[in-house]
Coordinates of C-alpha atoms and ligand atoms in Angstrom, one line a residue:
X1 CA -30.8 -0.8 -11.9
X2 CA -28.1 1.7 -11.0
X3 CA -25.1 0.4 -11.8
X4 CA -24.1 0.0 -8.2
X5 CA -27.1 -2.5 -8.1
X6 CA -25.9 -4.1 -10.6
X7 CA -22.8 -4.7 -8.7
X8 CA -24.3 -5.5 -6.2
X9 CA -26.3 -8.8 -7.8
X10 CA -23.5 -9.9 -9.7
X11 CA -21.2 -9.9 -6.8
X12 CA -23.6 -12.2 -4.7
X13 CA -24.5 -14.6 -7.9
X14 CA -20.6 -15.0 -8.5
X15 CA -19.6 -15.2 -4.8
X16 CA -17.0 -12.4 -5.0
X17 CA -16.0 -10.1 -2.9
X18 CA -14.8 -6.6 -3.5
X19 CA -11.3 -4.8 -2.3
X20 CA -10.3 -1.7 -2.7
X21 CA -7.2 0.6 -1.4
X22 CA -8.1 4.0 0.0
X23 CA -6.4 6.0 -3.1
X24 CA -9.5 4.8 -5.5
X25 CA -12.1 7.0 -6.6
X26 CA -14.9 7.6 -3.6
X27 CA -17.6 5.7 -5.6
X28 CA -15.6 2.8 -5.5
X29 CA -14.9 3.1 -2.2
X30 CA -18.5 2.8 -1.2
X31 CA -19.5 -0.1 -3.1
X32 CA -16.3 -1.8 -1.6
X33 CA -16.5 -5.3 0.9
X34 CA -13.7 -4.4 2.6
X35 CA -12.0 -0.4 1.8
X36 CA -8.3 -0.4 4.1
X37 CA -4.7 0.0 3.7
X38 CA -1.8 -2.5 1.7
X39 CA -2.0 -4.4 5.2
X40 CA -5.5 -5.0 5.7
X41 CA -5.9 -5.6 2.5
X42 CA -3.7 -8.3 2.1
X43 CA -5.0 -10.2 5.4
X44 CA -8.7 -9.7 4.0
X45 CA -7.1 -11.3 0.7
X46 CA -5.6 -14.2 3.0
X47 CA -8.9 -14.6 4.7
X48 CA -11.7 -14.3 2.4
X49 CA -14.3 -17.1 1.7
X50 CA -15.5 -15.9 -1.8
X51 CA -14.1 -17.3 -4.9
X52 CA -13.6 -14.3 -6.6
X53 CA -11.6 -11.0 -5.6
X54 CA -12.4 -8.1 -7.3
X55 CA -9.1 -6.2 -6.2
X56 CA -9.7 -2.7 -7.0
X57 CA -6.0 -0.7 -6.4
X58 CA -3.0 -2.1 -8.6
X59 CA -1.3 -4.7 -9.9
X60 CA 1.1 -5.7 -7.1
X61 CA -1.9 -6.0 -5.0
X62 CA -3.5 -8.0 -7.4
X63 CA -0.6 -10.1 -7.7
X64 CA -0.5 -10.8 -4.0
X65 CA -4.2 -11.9 -3.4
X66 CA -3.3 -14.3 -6.1
X67 CA -0.5 -15.6 -4.6
X68 CA -2.4 -15.7 -1.3
X69 CA -5.1 -17.7 -3.0
X70 CA -3.6 -20.0 -6.2
X71 CA -7.2 -21.5 -6.3
X72 CA -9.2 -18.5 -6.4
X73 CA -10.3 -15.9 -9.2
X74 CA -8.5 -12.6 -8.9
X75 CA -10.2 -9.9 -11.2
X76 CA -8.4 -6.4 -11.6
X77 CA -10.9 -3.7 -13.0
X78 CA -7.8 -2.2 -14.7
X79 CA -5.5 -4.2 -16.0
X80 CA -2.7 -1.6 -16.7
X81 CA -3.2 0.2 -13.1
X82 CA 0.2 -0.6 -12.2
X83 CA 2.5 0.9 -9.4
X84 CA 5.9 2.9 -11.0
X85 CA 7.6 2.0 -7.7
X86 CA 6.7 -1.5 -7.8
X87 CA 9.8 -2.0 -10.5
X88 CA 12.3 -0.1 -8.8
X89 CA 14.8 -2.6 -7.6
X90 CA 16.4 -5.4 -9.4
X91 CA 17.8 -8.9 -9.0
X92 CA 21.7 -7.9 -10.1
X93 CA 21.3 -5.7 -7.4
X94 CA 19.4 -8.2 -4.8
X95 CA 22.0 -10.9 -5.6
X96 CA 25.1 -8.4 -5.5
X97 CA 23.9 -6.8 -1.9
X98 CA 23.9 -10.8 -1.0
X99 CA 27.3 -11.7 -2.0
X100 CA 28.5 -8.5 -0.2
X101 CA 27.0 -8.4 3.3
X102 CA 27.0 -11.4 5.2
X103 CA 23.6 -12.0 7.6
X104 CA 21.7 -10.2 4.5
X105 CA 18.1 -9.8 5.0
X106 CA 16.6 -8.5 1.9
X107 CA 12.7 -6.8 2.9
X108 CA 10.5 -6.0 0.4
X109 CA 7.9 -3.6 0.5
X110 CA 4.9 -4.9 -0.6
X111 CA 4.6 -2.4 -3.5
X112 CA 7.0 -4.2 -5.4
X113 CA 6.7 -6.8 -8.0
X114 CA 5.8 -10.7 -7.8
X115 CA 9.5 -10.6 -9.5
X116 CA 11.2 -9.0 -6.6
X117 CA 8.8 -10.6 -3.9
X118 CA 10.0 -13.9 -4.7
X119 CA 13.8 -12.9 -4.2
X120 CA 13.3 -11.6 -1.1
X121 CA 13.3 -12.9 2.7
X122 CA 10.4 -11.3 4.0
X123 CA 7.7 -8.3 2.8
X124 CA 6.3 -5.5 4.7
X125 CA 3.9 -2.6 4.6
X126 CA 4.4 0.9 6.0
X127 CA 1.9 0.2 8.9
X128 CA 4.3 -3.6 9.7
X129 CA 7.7 -2.5 8.7
X130 CA 9.1 -1.1 11.6
X131 CA 7.6 -4.2 14.0
X132 CA 8.8 -7.0 11.4
X133 CA 12.6 -5.5 10.7
X134 CA 12.9 -5.4 14.5
X135 CA 12.0 -8.8 14.7
X136 CA 14.7 -10.2 12.2
X137 CA 17.4 -11.9 13.6
X138 CA 19.8 -10.1 11.1
X139 CA 21.6 -7.1 11.3
X140 CA 22.1 -5.9 7.9
X141 CA 18.8 -4.9 6.1
X142 CA 18.7 -4.2 2.3
X143 CA 15.3 -2.7 1.7
X144 CA 13.6 -2.8 -1.7
X145 CA 12.2 -0.9 -3.1
X146 CA 11.4 2.7 -1.5
X147 CA 14.2 4.7 -0.2
X148 CA 12.0 6.8 1.7
X149 CA 10.3 4.1 4.0
X150 CA 13.8 2.8 4.2
X151 CA 15.0 6.0 6.2
X152 CA 11.8 5.9 8.1
X153 CA 12.3 2.3 9.3
X154 CA 15.7 2.7 9.7
X155 CA 15.3 5.9 12.4
X156 CA 13.0 3.7 14.3
X157 CA 14.8 0.7 14.6
X158 CA 19.1 2.3 15.0
X159 CA 19.8 -1.4 15.9
X160 CA 19.8 -2.4 12.4
X161 CA 22.4 -1.1 9.2
X162 CA 20.5 -0.3 6.4
X163 CA 21.2 -0.6 2.6
X164 CA 19.1 1.9 0.9
X165 CA 17.5 1.2 -2.9
X166 CA 17.0 4.2 -5.0
X167 CA 13.1 3.4 -5.5
X168 CA 10.1 5.9 -4.6
X169 CA 7.0 6.3 -5.0
X170 CA 6.3 9.4 -7.8
X171 CA 2.8 10.6 -6.0
X172 CA 4.4 11.0 -2.7
X173 CA 7.7 12.5 -3.8
X174 CA 6.2 15.0 -5.6
X175 CA 5.2 16.4 -2.1
X176 CA 7.9 19.3 -1.5
X177 CA 9.0 20.7 2.1
X178 CA 7.9 24.3 1.0
X179 CA 4.0 23.8 0.3
X180 CA 4.1 22.5 3.5
X181 CA 5.4 25.3 4.9
X182 CA 2.6 27.2 2.9
X183 CA 0.2 25.1 3.8
X184 CA 1.3 25.4 7.8
X185 CA 1.3 29.2 7.4
X186 CA -2.1 29.3 6.1
X187 CA -3.7 27.0 8.6
X188 CA -1.4 27.4 11.8
X189 CA -3.3 25.1 13.9
X190 CA -3.3 22.4 11.9
X191 CA -1.1 19.1 12.5
X192 CA 0.7 17.5 9.9
X193 CA 0.3 13.6 9.3
X194 CA 2.6 12.0 6.5
X195 CA 2.8 9.2 4.6
X196 CA 6.5 7.4 5.1
X197 CA 6.4 7.2 1.3
X198 CA 7.3 10.9 1.5
X199 CA 10.8 12.9 1.5
X200 CA 12.8 12.3 4.5
X201 CA 12.7 16.7 4.4
X202 CA 8.8 16.1 4.5
X203 CA 8.8 13.7 7.0
X204 CA 10.8 15.8 9.7
X205 CA 8.3 18.5 9.6
X206 CA 5.4 15.7 10.4
X207 CA 3.6 15.9 13.9
X208 CA 2.6 12.3 13.1
X209 CA 4.1 9.7 10.3
X210 CA 2.3 6.3 9.6
X211 CA 0.6 4.7 7.0
X212 CA -2.6 5.2 5.6
X213 CA -4.6 3.2 8.3
X214 CA -2.4 5.4 11.0
X215 CA -3.2 8.3 9.6
X216 CA -6.9 8.1 9.7
X217 CA -6.8 6.6 13.0
X218 CA -4.4 9.1 14.2
X219 CA -7.1 12.6 13.0
X220 CA -9.8 10.4 14.2
X221 CA -8.5 10.0 17.9
X222 CA -6.6 13.7 17.8
X223 CA -8.1 16.3 19.8
X224 CA -6.7 18.3 17.0
X225 CA -9.7 20.0 14.5
X226 CA -7.6 20.4 11.4
X227 CA -5.0 18.7 9.4
X228 CA -2.3 18.9 6.8
X229 CA -2.6 15.3 5.2
X230 CA 0.9 14.5 3.2
X231 CA -0.6 11.4 1.4
X232 CA -2.9 10.5 -1.8
X233 CA -5.7 12.7 -1.9
X234 CA -8.1 9.4 -1.7
X235 CA -7.8 9.2 2.2
X236 CA -10.2 11.8 2.2
X237 CA -13.5 10.2 1.8
X238 CA -12.5 8.1 4.4
X239 CA -11.5 11.1 6.5
X240 CA -14.4 12.7 6.4
X241 CA -16.7 9.7 6.7
X242 CA -15.5 9.4 10.2
X243 CA -14.6 13.3 11.1
X244 CA -17.6 15.0 9.5
X245 CA -16.4 18.2 11.7
X246 CA -12.8 18.0 11.3
X247 CA -11.1 20.2 8.5
X248 CA -8.7 18.1 6.3
X249 CA -5.9 20.0 3.7
X250 CA -3.8 18.9 1.1
X251 CA -1.0 20.1 -0.7
X252 CA -1.5 22.9 -3.7
X253 CA -0.3 20.0 -5.8
X254 CA -3.2 18.0 -4.9
X255 CA -1.3 14.5 -4.8
X256 CA -3.1 11.8 -7.2
X257 CA -1.5 8.4 -8.0
X258 CA -2.9 8.1 -11.6
X259 CA -2.9 4.3 -11.5
X260 CA -5.5 4.1 -8.4
X261 CA -7.6 6.6 -10.2
X262 CA -7.8 4.4 -13.5
X263 CA -10.6 1.8 -11.6
X264 CA -14.2 2.9 -12.3
X265 CA -17.2 1.8 -11.4
X266 CA -17.9 0.8 -15.4
X267 CA -14.7 -1.5 -15.2
X268 CA -15.7 -3.2 -12.0
X269 CA -18.9 -4.1 -13.6
X270 CA -17.3 -5.6 -16.6
X271 CA -14.8 -7.8 -14.9
X272 CA -17.6 -8.9 -12.6
X273 CA -20.1 -9.7 -16.1
X274 CA -16.6 -11.2 -18.4
X275 CA -14.2 -12.6 -16.2
X276 CA -11.9 -10.1 -18.2
X277 CA -8.5 -9.0 -16.4
X278 CA -8.1 -12.3 -14.3
X279 CA -4.8 -12.5 -12.9
X280 CA -2.8 -15.4 -13.5
X281 CA 0.9 -16.8 -12.2
X282 CA 2.3 -19.8 -12.6
X283 CA 2.8 -22.3 -9.7
X284 CA 6.1 -21.6 -9.0
X285 CA 5.9 -18.1 -9.1
X286 CA 2.9 -18.2 -6.9
X287 CA 4.8 -20.5 -4.3
X288 CA 7.6 -18.5 -4.4
X289 CA 6.1 -15.3 -3.8
X290 CA 3.6 -16.6 -1.3
X291 CA 6.9 -17.3 1.0
X292 CA 7.8 -13.7 2.1
X293 CA 4.0 -12.8 1.8
X294 CA 3.2 -15.5 4.6
X295 CA 6.2 -14.4 6.7
X296 CA 5.0 -11.0 6.3
X297 CA 2.2 -12.3 8.2
X298 CA 3.6 -14.3 10.6
X299 CA 5.9 -11.6 12.1
X300 CA 2.9 -9.3 11.8
X301 CA 1.5 -11.5 14.5
X302 CA -1.4 -12.5 12.3
X303 CA -2.4 -16.2 13.7
X304 CA -2.1 -19.5 11.1
X305 CA -4.6 -19.2 7.9
X306 CA -7.0 -21.4 7.6
Ligands
13P401 P1 -0.6 2.1 2.8 O1 -1.7 1.9 2.1 O2 -0.5 0.6 3.1 O3 -0.4 3.0 3.9 O4 -0.1 1.7 1.0 C1 0.4 3.5 0.4 C2 0.3 3.1 -1.1 O5 1.1 3.8 -1.7 C3 -0.6 2.0 -1.3 O6 -0.2 1.9 -3.0
SF4_402 FE1 2.5 3.1 -6.1 FE2 2.5 5.7 -5.3 FE3 0.5 5.1 -6.3 FE4 0.6 3.9 -4.5 S1 0.6 5.9 -4.5 S2 0.3 2.6 -6.0 S3 3.2 3.8 -4.2 S4 2.5 5.5 -7.2

């Protein structure tokens, strides 16, 4: 049996489902039942009937899946795969901002720890952030942890007053305007598609700014044949699968998230066999984390879950 066949048969035996983010390695995306952006995966986690969820991604994704499914088993192929940005905000600042601004909504990017989510009013992903922020009755928005996504939303929602937090994604922040200029001069016909975790300077150079699924949709529906992609290189697998005749370029320092790349087929097989790396969350933390996540699903227009 190949490793893929072994995974398939264990998955059936254990009534498990495999969720994978677009940034994990292609061989993982190939064997996953659901591949998508953070929003799609949180909906898939909320809706699955499987007893076990194997989450091929980083720890905030596993925590969110567990908070949404306290009675299910959530397994992380690599327990150390963690998003550095998820830790870039703190309780003290959140409390200070709540005291300082009347009518403040604390809006938390899903790329954050459960401890930060529970202190927030609502979660968002890059795919639904603008819609959700616009729907909030509050004028003042403290957006944690990502300052770049915060600036992107603020521009689309000028009626809101933003308070910024200094978090960022090291993988997206590494892409510099100079590199994009260079790529553009090498491929003058290419359209520039940018994730909102990139710096404001890079966002300004974009023909389109959006989540990973937004970038995929744009590239697939576009008449254009060449694209400079400013997000993690794992999306290339799905971009090329959907658009084998189009060309996709990355910056010279190819953006690679080392944490997403920790997931391997061997580790997926191992957790399915052993049940190792199960996500545990105490009842109270789970309930408090679920609240802003369910608020996100409700405001984003997902009908009530079963
Ligand atoms: P999306 O897939 O939701 O755009 O998120 C990007 C990301 O950085 C996930 O870690
Ligand atoms: Fe975190 Fe950035 Fe990696 Fe996404 S790409 S998991 S935001 S470090």
